[in-house]
mmCIF file with all atom_site columns, C-alpha atoms in Angstrom:
data_model
loop_
_atom_site.group_PDB
_atom_site.id
_atom_site.type_symbol
_atom_site.label_atom_id
_atom_site.label_alt_id
_atom_site.label_comp_id
_atom_site.label_asym_id
_atom_site.label_entity_id
_atom_site.label_seq_id
_atom_site.pdbx_PDB_ins_code
_atom_site.Cartn_x
_atom_site.Cartn_y
_atom_site.Cartn_z
_atom_site.occupancy
_atom_site.B_iso_or_equiv
_atom_site.pdbx_formal_charge
_atom_site.auth_seq_id
_atom_site.auth_comp_id
_atom_site.auth_asym_id
_atom_site.auth_atom_id
_atom_site.pdbx_PDB_model_num
ATOM 1   C CA . UNK A 1 1   ? -67.008 44.316 -66.357 1.00 44.00 ? 1   UNK A CA 1
ATOM 2   C CA . UNK A 1 2   ? -63.678 42.438 -66.461 1.00 55.00 ? 2   UNK A CA 1
ATOM 3   C CA . UNK A 1 3   ? -61.885 45.805 -66.475 1.00 54.00 ? 3   UNK A CA 1
ATOM 4   C CA . UNK A 1 4   ? -63.828 46.809 -63.383 1.00 59.00 ? 4   UNK A CA 1
ATOM 5   C CA . UNK A 1 5   ? -62.748 43.617 -61.638 1.00 65.00 ? 5   UNK A CA 1
ATOM 6   C CA . UNK A 1 6   ? -59.134 44.295 -62.572 1.00 65.00 ? 6   UNK A CA 1
ATOM 7   C CA . UNK A 1 7   ? -59.555 47.816 -61.222 1.00 61.00 ? 7   UNK A CA 1
ATOM 8   C CA . UNK A 1 8   ? -60.937 46.475 -57.939 1.00 62.00 ? 8   UNK A CA 1
ATOM 9   C CA . UNK A 1 9   ? -57.890 44.246 -57.622 1.00 63.00 ? 9   UNK A CA 1
ATOM 10  C CA . UNK A 1 10  ? -55.990 47.483 -57.070 1.00 56.00 ? 10  UNK A CA 1
ATOM 11  C CA . UNK A 1 11  ? -57.651 47.500 -53.654 1.00 54.00 ? 11  UNK A CA 1
ATOM 12  C CA . UNK A 1 12  ? -55.697 44.334 -52.927 1.00 59.00 ? 12  UNK A CA 1
ATOM 13  C CA . UNK A 1 13  ? -52.517 46.421 -53.031 1.00 54.00 ? 13  UNK A CA 1
ATOM 14  C CA . UNK A 1 14  ? -52.693 46.729 -49.271 1.00 52.00 ? 14  UNK A CA 1
ATOM 15  C CA . UNK A 1 15  ? -53.433 43.024 -48.708 1.00 56.00 ? 15  UNK A CA 1
ATOM 16  C CA . UNK A 1 16  ? -50.109 41.803 -50.121 1.00 57.00 ? 16  UNK A CA 1
ATOM 17  C CA . UNK A 1 17  ? -48.191 44.404 -48.156 1.00 54.00 ? 17  UNK A CA 1
ATOM 18  C CA . UNK A 1 18  ? -48.304 44.514 -44.360 1.00 53.00 ? 18  UNK A CA 1
ATOM 19  C CA . UNK A 1 19  ? -48.380 48.313 -44.425 1.00 62.00 ? 19  UNK A CA 1
ATOM 20  C CA . UNK A 1 20  ? -51.878 49.839 -44.238 1.00 65.00 ? 20  UNK A CA 1
ATOM 21  C CA . UNK A 1 21  ? -52.727 52.383 -46.943 1.00 70.00 ? 21  UNK A CA 1
ATOM 22  C CA . UNK A 1 22  ? -54.639 55.545 -46.173 1.00 81.00 ? 22  UNK A CA 1
ATOM 23  C CA . UNK A 1 23  ? -57.592 56.305 -48.441 1.00 84.00 ? 23  UNK A CA 1
ATOM 24  C CA . UNK A 1 24  ? -55.618 59.145 -50.030 1.00 86.00 ? 24  UNK A CA 1
ATOM 25  C CA . UNK A 1 25  ? -52.714 56.829 -50.846 1.00 85.00 ? 25  UNK A CA 1
ATOM 26  C CA . UNK A 1 26  ? -55.101 54.202 -52.231 1.00 83.00 ? 26  UNK A CA 1
ATOM 27  C CA . UNK A 1 27  ? -56.836 56.817 -54.398 1.00 87.00 ? 27  UNK A CA 1
ATOM 28  C CA . UNK A 1 28  ? -53.436 57.990 -55.635 1.00 88.00 ? 28  UNK A CA 1
ATOM 29  C CA . UNK A 1 29  ? -52.306 54.448 -56.508 1.00 83.00 ? 29  UNK A CA 1
ATOM 30  C CA . UNK A 1 30  ? -55.566 53.644 -58.317 1.00 84.00 ? 30  UNK A CA 1
ATOM 31  C CA . UNK A 1 31  ? -55.400 57.021 -60.073 1.00 89.00 ? 31  UNK A CA 1
ATOM 32  C CA . UNK A 1 32  ? -51.937 56.189 -61.379 1.00 88.00 ? 32  UNK A CA 1
ATOM 33  C CA . UNK A 1 33  ? -53.238 52.829 -62.605 1.00 85.00 ? 33  UNK A CA 1
ATOM 34  C CA . UNK A 1 34  ? -56.132 54.563 -64.424 1.00 87.00 ? 34  UNK A CA 1
ATOM 35  C CA . UNK A 1 35  ? -53.776 57.144 -65.913 1.00 89.00 ? 35  UNK A CA 1
ATOM 36  C CA . UNK A 1 36  ? -51.423 54.447 -67.200 1.00 87.00 ? 36  UNK A CA 1
ATOM 37  C CA . UNK A 1 37  ? -54.371 52.761 -68.895 1.00 84.00 ? 37  UNK A CA 1
ATOM 38  C CA . UNK A 1 38  ? -55.318 55.992 -70.688 1.00 87.00 ? 38  UNK A CA 1
ATOM 39  C CA . UNK A 1 39  ? -51.779 56.853 -71.832 1.00 87.00 ? 39  UNK A CA 1
ATOM 40  C CA . UNK A 1 40  ? -50.736 53.675 -73.605 1.00 85.00 ? 40  UNK A CA 1
ATOM 41  C CA . UNK A 1 41  ? -52.387 52.107 -76.633 1.00 81.00 ? 41  UNK A CA 1
ATOM 42  C CA . UNK A 1 42  ? -51.458 48.586 -75.595 1.00 85.00 ? 42  UNK A CA 1
ATOM 43  C CA . UNK A 1 43  ? -53.949 48.611 -72.704 1.00 82.00 ? 43  UNK A CA 1
ATOM 44  C CA . UNK A 1 44  ? -57.616 49.494 -72.654 1.00 84.00 ? 44  UNK A CA 1
ATOM 45  C CA . UNK A 1 45  ? -58.838 52.400 -70.451 1.00 85.00 ? 45  UNK A CA 1
ATOM 46  C CA . UNK A 1 46  ? -61.094 51.413 -67.559 1.00 82.00 ? 46  UNK A CA 1
ATOM 47  C CA . UNK A 1 47  ? -63.863 53.901 -68.304 1.00 84.00 ? 47  UNK A CA 1
ATOM 48  C CA . UNK A 1 48  ? -65.262 53.717 -64.774 1.00 85.00 ? 48  UNK A CA 1
ATOM 49  C CA . UNK A 1 49  ? -65.485 56.101 -61.843 1.00 90.00 ? 49  UNK A CA 1
ATOM 50  C CA . UNK A 1 50  ? -65.050 54.960 -58.257 1.00 90.00 ? 50  UNK A CA 1
ATOM 51  C CA . UNK A 1 51  ? -65.785 56.261 -54.781 1.00 91.00 ? 51  UNK A CA 1
ATOM 52  C CA . UNK A 1 52  ? -63.146 55.502 -52.163 1.00 90.00 ? 52  UNK A CA 1
ATOM 53  C CA . UNK A 1 53  ? -64.269 56.058 -48.581 1.00 91.00 ? 53  UNK A CA 1
ATOM 54  C CA . UNK A 1 54  ? -62.946 55.175 -45.173 1.00 89.00 ? 54  UNK A CA 1
ATOM 55  C CA . UNK A 1 55  ? -61.658 56.288 -41.821 1.00 89.00 ? 55  UNK A CA 1
ATOM 56  C CA . UNK A 1 56  ? -57.913 56.626 -41.271 1.00 86.00 ? 56  UNK A CA 1
ATOM 57  C CA . UNK A 1 57  ? -56.143 55.455 -38.109 1.00 84.00 ? 57  UNK A CA 1
ATOM 58  C CA . UNK A 1 58  ? -56.144 59.021 -36.791 1.00 85.00 ? 58  UNK A CA 1
ATOM 59  C CA . UNK A 1 59  ? -59.970 59.061 -36.976 1.00 85.00 ? 59  UNK A CA 1
ATOM 60  C CA . UNK A 1 60  ? -60.410 61.363 -39.969 1.00 88.00 ? 60  UNK A CA 1
ATOM 61  C CA . UNK A 1 61  ? -63.044 60.323 -42.483 1.00 90.00 ? 61  UNK A CA 1
ATOM 62  C CA . UNK A 1 62  ? -62.254 60.563 -46.181 1.00 92.00 ? 62  UNK A CA 1
ATOM 63  C CA . UNK A 1 63  ? -64.210 60.355 -49.417 1.00 94.00 ? 63  UNK A CA 1
ATOM 64  C CA . UNK A 1 64  ? -62.507 60.470 -52.799 1.00 95.00 ? 64  UNK A CA 1
ATOM 65  C CA . UNK A 1 65  ? -64.045 60.343 -56.265 1.00 95.00 ? 65  UNK A CA 1
ATOM 66  C CA . UNK A 1 66  ? -61.722 58.797 -58.839 1.00 93.00 ? 66  UNK A CA 1
ATOM 67  C CA . UNK A 1 67  ? -62.421 59.651 -62.501 1.00 93.00 ? 67  UNK A CA 1
ATOM 68  C CA . UNK A 1 68  ? -61.604 57.363 -65.470 1.00 90.00 ? 68  UNK A CA 1
ATOM 69  C CA . UNK A 1 69  ? -58.700 59.655 -66.406 1.00 91.00 ? 69  UNK A CA 1
ATOM 70  C CA . UNK A 1 70  ? -57.003 58.979 -63.059 1.00 90.00 ? 70  UNK A CA 1
ATOM 71  C CA . UNK A 1 71  ? -57.832 62.359 -61.533 1.00 94.00 ? 71  UNK A CA 1
ATOM 72  C CA . UNK A 1 72  ? -59.266 62.179 -58.009 1.00 94.00 ? 72  UNK A CA 1
ATOM 73  C CA . UNK A 1 73  ? -60.683 64.773 -55.642 1.00 95.00 ? 73  UNK A CA 1
ATOM 74  C CA . UNK A 1 74  ? -61.691 64.707 -51.992 1.00 94.00 ? 74  UNK A CA 1
ATOM 75  C CA . UNK A 1 75  ? -65.326 65.439 -51.106 1.00 94.00 ? 75  UNK A CA 1
ATOM 76  C CA . UNK A 1 76  ? -67.667 65.639 -48.119 1.00 92.00 ? 76  UNK A CA 1
ATOM 77  C CA . UNK A 1 77  ? -70.416 64.101 -50.274 1.00 94.00 ? 77  UNK A CA 1
ATOM 78  C CA . UNK A 1 78  ? -70.366 62.902 -53.884 1.00 94.00 ? 78  UNK A CA 1
ATOM 79  C CA . UNK A 1 79  ? -72.367 60.998 -56.497 1.00 94.00 ? 79  UNK A CA 1
ATOM 80  C CA . UNK A 1 80  ? -71.375 59.119 -59.645 1.00 94.00 ? 80  UNK A CA 1
ATOM 81  C CA . UNK A 1 81  ? -73.375 57.450 -62.393 1.00 90.00 ? 81  UNK A CA 1
ATOM 82  C CA . UNK A 1 82  ? -76.751 58.243 -63.876 1.00 89.00 ? 82  UNK A CA 1
ATOM 83  C CA . UNK A 1 83  ? -78.401 61.258 -62.259 1.00 90.00 ? 83  UNK A CA 1
ATOM 84  C CA . UNK A 1 84  ? -75.172 62.411 -60.618 1.00 93.00 ? 84  UNK A CA 1
ATOM 85  C CA . UNK A 1 85  ? -75.711 66.098 -61.458 1.00 94.00 ? 85  UNK A CA 1
ATOM 86  C CA . UNK A 1 86  ? -79.049 66.332 -59.672 1.00 95.00 ? 86  UNK A CA 1
ATOM 87  C CA . UNK A 1 87  ? -77.764 64.155 -56.826 1.00 95.00 ? 87  UNK A CA 1
ATOM 88  C CA . UNK A 1 88  ? -74.708 66.373 -56.314 1.00 95.00 ? 88  UNK A CA 1
ATOM 89  C CA . UNK A 1 89  ? -76.936 69.448 -56.259 1.00 95.00 ? 89  UNK A CA 1
ATOM 90  C CA . UNK A 1 90  ? -79.055 67.879 -53.520 1.00 95.00 ? 90  UNK A CA 1
ATOM 91  C CA . UNK A 1 91  ? -75.977 66.741 -51.582 1.00 95.00 ? 91  UNK A CA 1
ATOM 92  C CA . UNK A 1 92  ? -74.578 70.284 -51.640 1.00 95.00 ? 92  UNK A CA 1
ATOM 93  C CA . UNK A 1 93  ? -77.736 71.522 -49.881 1.00 95.00 ? 93  UNK A CA 1
ATOM 94  C CA . UNK A 1 94  ? -77.112 69.229 -46.889 1.00 94.00 ? 94  UNK A CA 1
ATOM 95  C CA . UNK A 1 95  ? -75.144 70.092 -43.758 1.00 94.00 ? 95  UNK A CA 1
ATOM 96  C CA . UNK A 1 96  ? -73.000 66.970 -43.851 1.00 91.00 ? 96  UNK A CA 1
ATOM 97  C CA . UNK A 1 97  ? -70.624 67.893 -41.019 1.00 89.00 ? 97  UNK A CA 1
ATOM 98  C CA . UNK A 1 98  ? -73.406 67.901 -38.419 1.00 92.00 ? 98  UNK A CA 1
ATOM 99  C CA . UNK A 1 99  ? -75.259 64.860 -39.774 1.00 93.00 ? 99  UNK A CA 1
ATOM 100 C CA . UNK A 1 100 ? -75.290 61.397 -38.212 1.00 93.00 ? 100 UNK A CA 1
ATOM 101 C CA . UNK A 1 101 ? -74.783 58.279 -40.325 1.00 93.00 ? 101 UNK A CA 1
ATOM 102 C CA . UNK A 1 102 ? -78.453 57.296 -39.980 1.00 94.00 ? 102 UNK A CA 1
ATOM 103 C CA . UNK A 1 103 ? -79.580 60.740 -41.131 1.00 95.00 ? 103 UNK A CA 1
ATOM 104 C CA . UNK A 1 104 ? -77.234 60.415 -44.110 1.00 94.00 ? 104 UNK A CA 1
ATOM 105 C CA . UNK A 1 105 ? -78.906 57.112 -45.037 1.00 95.00 ? 105 UNK A CA 1
ATOM 106 C CA . UNK A 1 106 ? -82.322 58.804 -44.925 1.00 95.00 ? 106 UNK A CA 1
ATOM 107 C CA . UNK A 1 107 ? -81.110 61.639 -47.153 1.00 95.00 ? 107 UNK A CA 1
ATOM 108 C CA . UNK A 1 108 ? -79.438 59.192 -49.558 1.00 95.00 ? 108 UNK A CA 1
ATOM 109 C CA . UNK A 1 109 ? -82.692 57.245 -49.882 1.00 95.00 ? 109 UNK A CA 1
ATOM 110 C CA . UNK A 1 110 ? -84.633 60.463 -50.501 1.00 95.00 ? 110 UNK A CA 1
ATOM 111 C CA . UNK A 1 111 ? -82.198 61.657 -53.168 1.00 95.00 ? 111 UNK A CA 1
ATOM 112 C CA . UNK A 1 112 ? -82.147 58.288 -54.955 1.00 94.00 ? 112 UNK A CA 1
ATOM 113 C CA . UNK A 1 113 ? -85.950 58.081 -54.987 1.00 91.00 ? 113 UNK A CA 1
ATOM 114 C CA . UNK A 1 114 ? -86.189 61.715 -56.132 1.00 92.00 ? 114 UNK A CA 1
ATOM 115 C CA . UNK A 1 115 ? -83.888 61.080 -59.102 1.00 91.00 ? 115 UNK A CA 1
ATOM 116 C CA . UNK A 1 116 ? -85.562 57.813 -60.118 1.00 88.00 ? 116 UNK A CA 1
ATOM 117 C CA . UNK A 1 117 ? -87.971 58.323 -63.010 1.00 80.00 ? 117 UNK A CA 1
ATOM 118 C CA . UNK A 1 118 ? -90.726 55.705 -62.730 1.00 77.00 ? 118 UNK A CA 1
ATOM 119 C CA . UNK A 1 119 ? -91.658 56.095 -66.402 1.00 72.00 ? 119 UNK A CA 1
ATOM 120 C CA . UNK A 1 120 ? -88.187 55.642 -67.923 1.00 77.00 ? 120 UNK A CA 1
ATOM 121 C CA . UNK A 1 121 ? -86.287 53.693 -65.281 1.00 77.00 ? 121 UNK A CA 1
ATOM 122 C CA . UNK A 1 122 ? -86.762 50.130 -64.072 1.00 84.00 ? 122 UNK A CA 1
ATOM 123 C CA . UNK A 1 123 ? -87.867 49.324 -60.544 1.00 85.00 ? 123 UNK A CA 1
ATOM 124 C CA . UNK A 1 124 ? -84.964 48.952 -58.154 1.00 87.00 ? 124 UNK A CA 1
ATOM 125 C CA . UNK A 1 125 ? -84.038 47.547 -54.793 1.00 90.00 ? 125 UNK A CA 1
ATOM 126 C CA . UNK A 1 126 ? -82.229 50.113 -52.676 1.00 91.00 ? 126 UNK A CA 1
ATOM 127 C CA . UNK A 1 127 ? -78.906 48.909 -51.282 1.00 94.00 ? 127 UNK A CA 1
ATOM 128 C CA . UNK A 1 128 ? -76.763 51.229 -49.173 1.00 94.00 ? 128 UNK A CA 1
ATOM 129 C CA . UNK A 1 129 ? -73.454 50.655 -47.438 1.00 94.00 ? 129 UNK A CA 1
ATOM 130 C CA . UNK A 1 130 ? -71.674 52.898 -44.988 1.00 93.00 ? 130 UNK A CA 1
ATOM 131 C CA . UNK A 1 131 ? -68.435 53.611 -43.172 1.00 92.00 ? 131 UNK A CA 1
ATOM 132 C CA . UNK A 1 132 ? -68.994 55.225 -39.795 1.00 90.00 ? 132 UNK A CA 1
ATOM 133 C CA . UNK A 1 133 ? -67.153 55.621 -36.513 1.00 89.00 ? 133 UNK A CA 1
ATOM 134 C CA . UNK A 1 134 ? -70.348 55.251 -34.492 1.00 89.00 ? 134 UNK A CA 1
ATOM 135 C CA . UNK A 1 135 ? -72.348 52.704 -36.505 1.00 91.00 ? 135 UNK A CA 1
ATOM 136 C CA . UNK A 1 136 ? -69.703 50.371 -37.975 1.00 91.00 ? 136 UNK A CA 1
ATOM 137 C CA . UNK A 1 137 ? -66.593 51.105 -35.909 1.00 90.00 ? 137 UNK A CA 1
ATOM 138 C CA . UNK A 1 138 ? -64.781 52.336 -39.025 1.00 87.00 ? 138 UNK A CA 1
ATOM 139 C CA . UNK A 1 139 ? -65.566 49.312 -41.219 1.00 89.00 ? 139 UNK A CA 1
ATOM 140 C CA . UNK A 1 140 ? -67.376 49.307 -44.552 1.00 90.00 ? 140 UNK A CA 1
ATOM 141 C CA . UNK A 1 141 ? -70.599 47.346 -44.036 1.00 93.00 ? 141 UNK A CA 1
ATOM 142 C CA . UNK A 1 142 ? -74.017 47.116 -45.675 1.00 95.00 ? 142 UNK A CA 1
ATOM 143 C CA . UNK A 1 143 ? -76.787 49.029 -43.932 1.00 95.00 ? 143 UNK A CA 1
ATOM 144 C CA . UNK A 1 144 ? -79.353 46.759 -42.266 1.00 94.00 ? 144 UNK A CA 1
ATOM 145 C CA . UNK A 1 145 ? -82.553 46.118 -44.249 1.00 94.00 ? 145 UNK A CA 1
ATOM 146 C CA . UNK A 1 146 ? -84.724 47.513 -41.435 1.00 96.00 ? 146 UNK A CA 1
ATOM 147 C CA . UNK A 1 147 ? -82.866 50.834 -41.504 1.00 95.00 ? 147 UNK A CA 1
ATOM 148 C CA . UNK A 1 148 ? -83.112 51.025 -45.299 1.00 94.00 ? 148 UNK A CA 1
ATOM 149 C CA . UNK A 1 149 ? -86.838 50.200 -45.270 1.00 94.00 ? 149 UNK A CA 1
ATOM 150 C CA . UNK A 1 150 ? -87.503 52.892 -42.659 1.00 95.00 ? 150 UNK A CA 1
ATOM 151 C CA . UNK A 1 151 ? -85.431 55.380 -44.674 1.00 94.00 ? 151 UNK A CA 1
ATOM 152 C CA . UNK A 1 152 ? -87.363 54.511 -47.853 1.00 93.00 ? 152 UNK A CA 1
ATOM 153 C CA . UNK A 1 153 ? -90.712 55.039 -46.133 1.00 92.00 ? 153 UNK A CA 1
ATOM 154 C CA . UNK A 1 154 ? -89.574 58.401 -44.804 1.00 92.00 ? 154 UNK A CA 1
ATOM 155 C CA . UNK A 1 155 ? -88.125 59.351 -48.222 1.00 91.00 ? 155 UNK A CA 1
ATOM 156 C CA . UNK A 1 156 ? -91.362 58.538 -50.040 1.00 89.00 ? 156 UNK A CA 1
ATOM 157 C CA . UNK A 1 157 ? -93.400 60.495 -47.480 1.00 90.00 ? 157 UNK A CA 1
ATOM 158 C CA . UNK A 1 158 ? -91.030 63.449 -47.776 1.00 88.00 ? 158 UNK A CA 1
ATOM 159 C CA . UNK A 1 159 ? -91.215 63.419 -51.575 1.00 85.00 ? 159 UNK A CA 1
ATOM 160 C CA . UNK A 1 160 ? -95.012 63.144 -51.607 1.00 85.00 ? 160 UNK A CA 1
ATOM 161 C CA . UNK A 1 161 ? -95.321 66.087 -49.192 1.00 85.00 ? 161 UNK A CA 1
ATOM 162 C CA . UNK A 1 162 ? -92.945 68.122 -51.408 1.00 80.00 ? 162 UNK A CA 1
ATOM 163 C CA . UNK A 1 163 ? -95.111 67.318 -54.436 1.00 77.00 ? 163 UNK A CA 1
ATOM 164 C CA . UNK A 1 164 ? -98.231 68.537 -52.622 1.00 76.00 ? 164 UNK A CA 1
ATOM 165 C CA . UNK A 1 165 ? -96.601 71.882 -51.775 1.00 66.00 ? 165 UNK A CA 1
#
């Protein structure tokens, strides 16, 4: 985890400088940091993936997935970690451009509950954060518990109705 904390300090690049970074520039800078840590034997590679999301000053929303090698790509929707393959397949089925932030939370809850294997995996508490023009005024904030609870109820109902069909 210390490497992850060091990696997150890369986000503080924009805090020491008065100039605001776009998400693309931040992804590029962190990608170069990851690449440097894979090239040289004197430093240990990070071995973590990261999602970088935000809204630029011109109002465009961005989502980048940064790989441990330093390579990053832009996405409309992405998943990392355990179960990412199935999650990405489900995300690709969604019409993300026409979806509101609250609908995205409901779909995220459904996908996470669908991937979770109750036999093998531990119980979990669902935590979701979002960046939205309408809901958060462009800031990264945690989703309210009431919204998450409603999304979880709807996700469980949706999954149980799919199982019956």
